[in-house]
């Protein structure tokens, strides 16, 4: 009896094991088929069949959009990276047949193209043709941020991304919109509840994690791998631009809530000051951009952007920040040439540098230089009459683009930490009396300038 | 072991033979056998465990993948989509219609689709059109057939409704006084038994299918002149047809799909929905050479007057050089029908939550629309602003193309202050006072009604100061104020390029329209060559005026300027008259003159440094205010400027448009 039991147990175990094995196989197959063979291509490695699939899909897609006269251009960082290396050669032989498939066959899951919204008419016909050609497509729409800043406009939803999928390859079409401030914007890719989360491996997309801001690119028609396609004239610099293109939308809803609490100052003085501050900011941005100096909105100007999406009318000046590593000696002459005389210069390049320029009618432009340490960033202040030094500490931050008074400018991405460091947790409450030596919550005494250096580090004009 | 332990079940001997043989063989290697068995068991167990673990792992991995791939990309907002209309598969509709002196209502399947019990409003015949397949309300109208001509409008409307639609009629208060024979016959042809005999203060309800059966009719006669008929409540059932029967079979194109969507939702737009040979919804007007306004955004300011919007967009899309992609319609309120009209034409529309009331609501809507326009088209230096109750001249964009260029060059050549706007509208351009389609003026007033706005003017000056919602100001009046205009001028054509057809509106009614807008001249000539564009520059214009005044013949000031004989029966001459104008803001005589010439007299319009230019009997007719105008020096010393006294007080109220109060019968 014992023996038989043992055998039964043996048989049972083998059976279970077999069943599990079968189940596992089925499951594995099912799971993989869901992923559309994307994983398969990895497992099987790069095969010529897979390579040419990508090329064929791109070719089909280009055929599709050219049949509808839609001008797209290539922005795929992977391909542009490869193209960038050979750009001279590609430029010089625009029509020559290529011996091998060098770019469009490179292993990847997606090929990314850009489309300027204003250059096409949102025809439905495109998608019908796409379906006929075998493409599956997905459209991602969202609110129009250009209308988001406005009270009570039901902004129409606009298309932000399209994904066209054929076989194991997908085309990601990013829609770019023109924004005030003369730049192009693309939206974030956010899936709505009912959408197929597994349509493509979204995480591998190069665009869409965040919204992005770009300069309007100059385009070049080239023939690569026997396909005619538009690319940015300078592919490498485009890829470089892409790496820090993250865009932050102003917090319009919060700004509206703020104005509910503290109604906006609509007096003539306020209107006038805003106008002047805006033109001063435009002038400063133009001057610094020409020099290639990266700057961001700092202090009160940054608070104005973050809290109310506008210039704070009682702030009386415009504040910018610049990393000291980006300092250039021609900043002062450039501003003077632009009609903004130097008002004062405190500190020196090695320590606590701060420049002030006189704008039109008492509106002052303050430029603070920021010094990076291992775990924080700081800028300095100087009291002219006593030679006292101050230090303002900030947690580390990176820079993001935003749109402010019709300008594309940088702000710290970690704006809340930045603003809180400067203005404390009560930053939401407007304060009219502000003492730069004691009011900021991140101010520290930093000693006194040696008297023999005063002539150099305290210059007032 | 086995042989001394025979099975009690007594199995046949031979059955065990091969098995036992194998067993005995192995008995000799008992240790080995045990080892193998244990090994096998262990192996199997491990396999099972590994398998289970693998399955769990794969599942978790897959789950995580799903989570991860989504987490960055999840929309933070829960988008619960609510269907606009509940799906209704019912084949029969219960319809309830009520008619009485002070209240009417219509309920379809228990849902009230019309309810009007407001006092002194909604008098006449209410008409509701239902889709025969879905039961949705496609149109709602009220025709005040107590007043004249409204029955004609009703006939027009009923003729436009497609065959097969369900029509519901009900009378509020009084609907027969001006219901003429034609209208009664139309109602009779719809199947109404009572309509031909409808009389004073009768109550009446009727439900029928156009060109088909009658679902019910009820009527209550008014017993005497001074009383109303008893309230009438009609309850009936309507059988729905299939969707296919309710639709036309147009060829399947992009355009027709838009048309189909539109026509299944709304009624009363005439031939656009006719099954046979429908009117086009895409127009391909001639493109313009050197079109400088092709990239200029066009903002259409609209409210809830979808029929106006329809008419306006048709004329706009037919204008030469129009670029539909640049057109945005801004609707003040979440109205469906105007949006349907916008979608019919494939344009983009934006709805705006109404802020404030009356004039302030309009002015807030204007502000939002203008801001949105410049946000949506950040490259644009100008925007064309239109209203939904305007007809647009064929050469609207030609004129503006030309002028936008001009204003651009003026912007470069002269100081900013010189130009305020370019308008398609001449306030004084009536049938009898405008003549020359190629002529343009500079005027100190802002006419609106189809105009071009410069972005810098809006962004830097107007937007920051725009009247706040609590200020019940008209935006156009505000824009005309000297604080905003700052002495700048607008360029206008002699013959307007837009036509104001709206009769219903905030500041508008039939009488007002008849008096001030109906006889306005509207250009219909397509290829006019504008002649004096160079002379519109600030300084050139002065030279031009001096030249005109130099050649002008001084009229006989002893005659009455209101009389036709004041101007000789000539053609193509230039005449000048002088009126008294003590200082810049003294328009006493001008207002009286404007009144007797039957032109705009509600406030001063169309002046340029105390000079007005218009046409009388096809002669150019100049009016100079003396001594305020700098052109006063042209007055011969022998001429005494005309002075016209304002009439006594009772007419002083004319400054406010007479609002015809609805007469309660």
PDB file of C-alpha atoms in Angstrom, chain A residues 93-98 223 226:
ATOM      1  CA  UNK A  93      25.560  64.405 -51.585  1.00  0.00           C
ATOM      2  CA  UNK A  94      21.891  65.062 -51.169  1.00  0.00           C
ATOM      3  CA  UNK A  95      20.708  62.597 -53.803  1.00  0.00           C
ATOM      4  CA  UNK A  96      23.260  59.849 -53.910  1.00  0.00           C
ATOM      5  CA  UNK A  97      22.003  56.326 -53.320  1.00  0.00           C
ATOM      6  CA  UNK A  98      23.261  54.952 -50.066  1.00  0.00           C
ATOM      7  CA  UNK A 223      18.165  61.970 -48.506  1.00  0.00           C
ATOM      8  CA  UNK A 226      17.253  56.514 -49.873  1.00  0.00           C
TER       9      UNK A 226
END
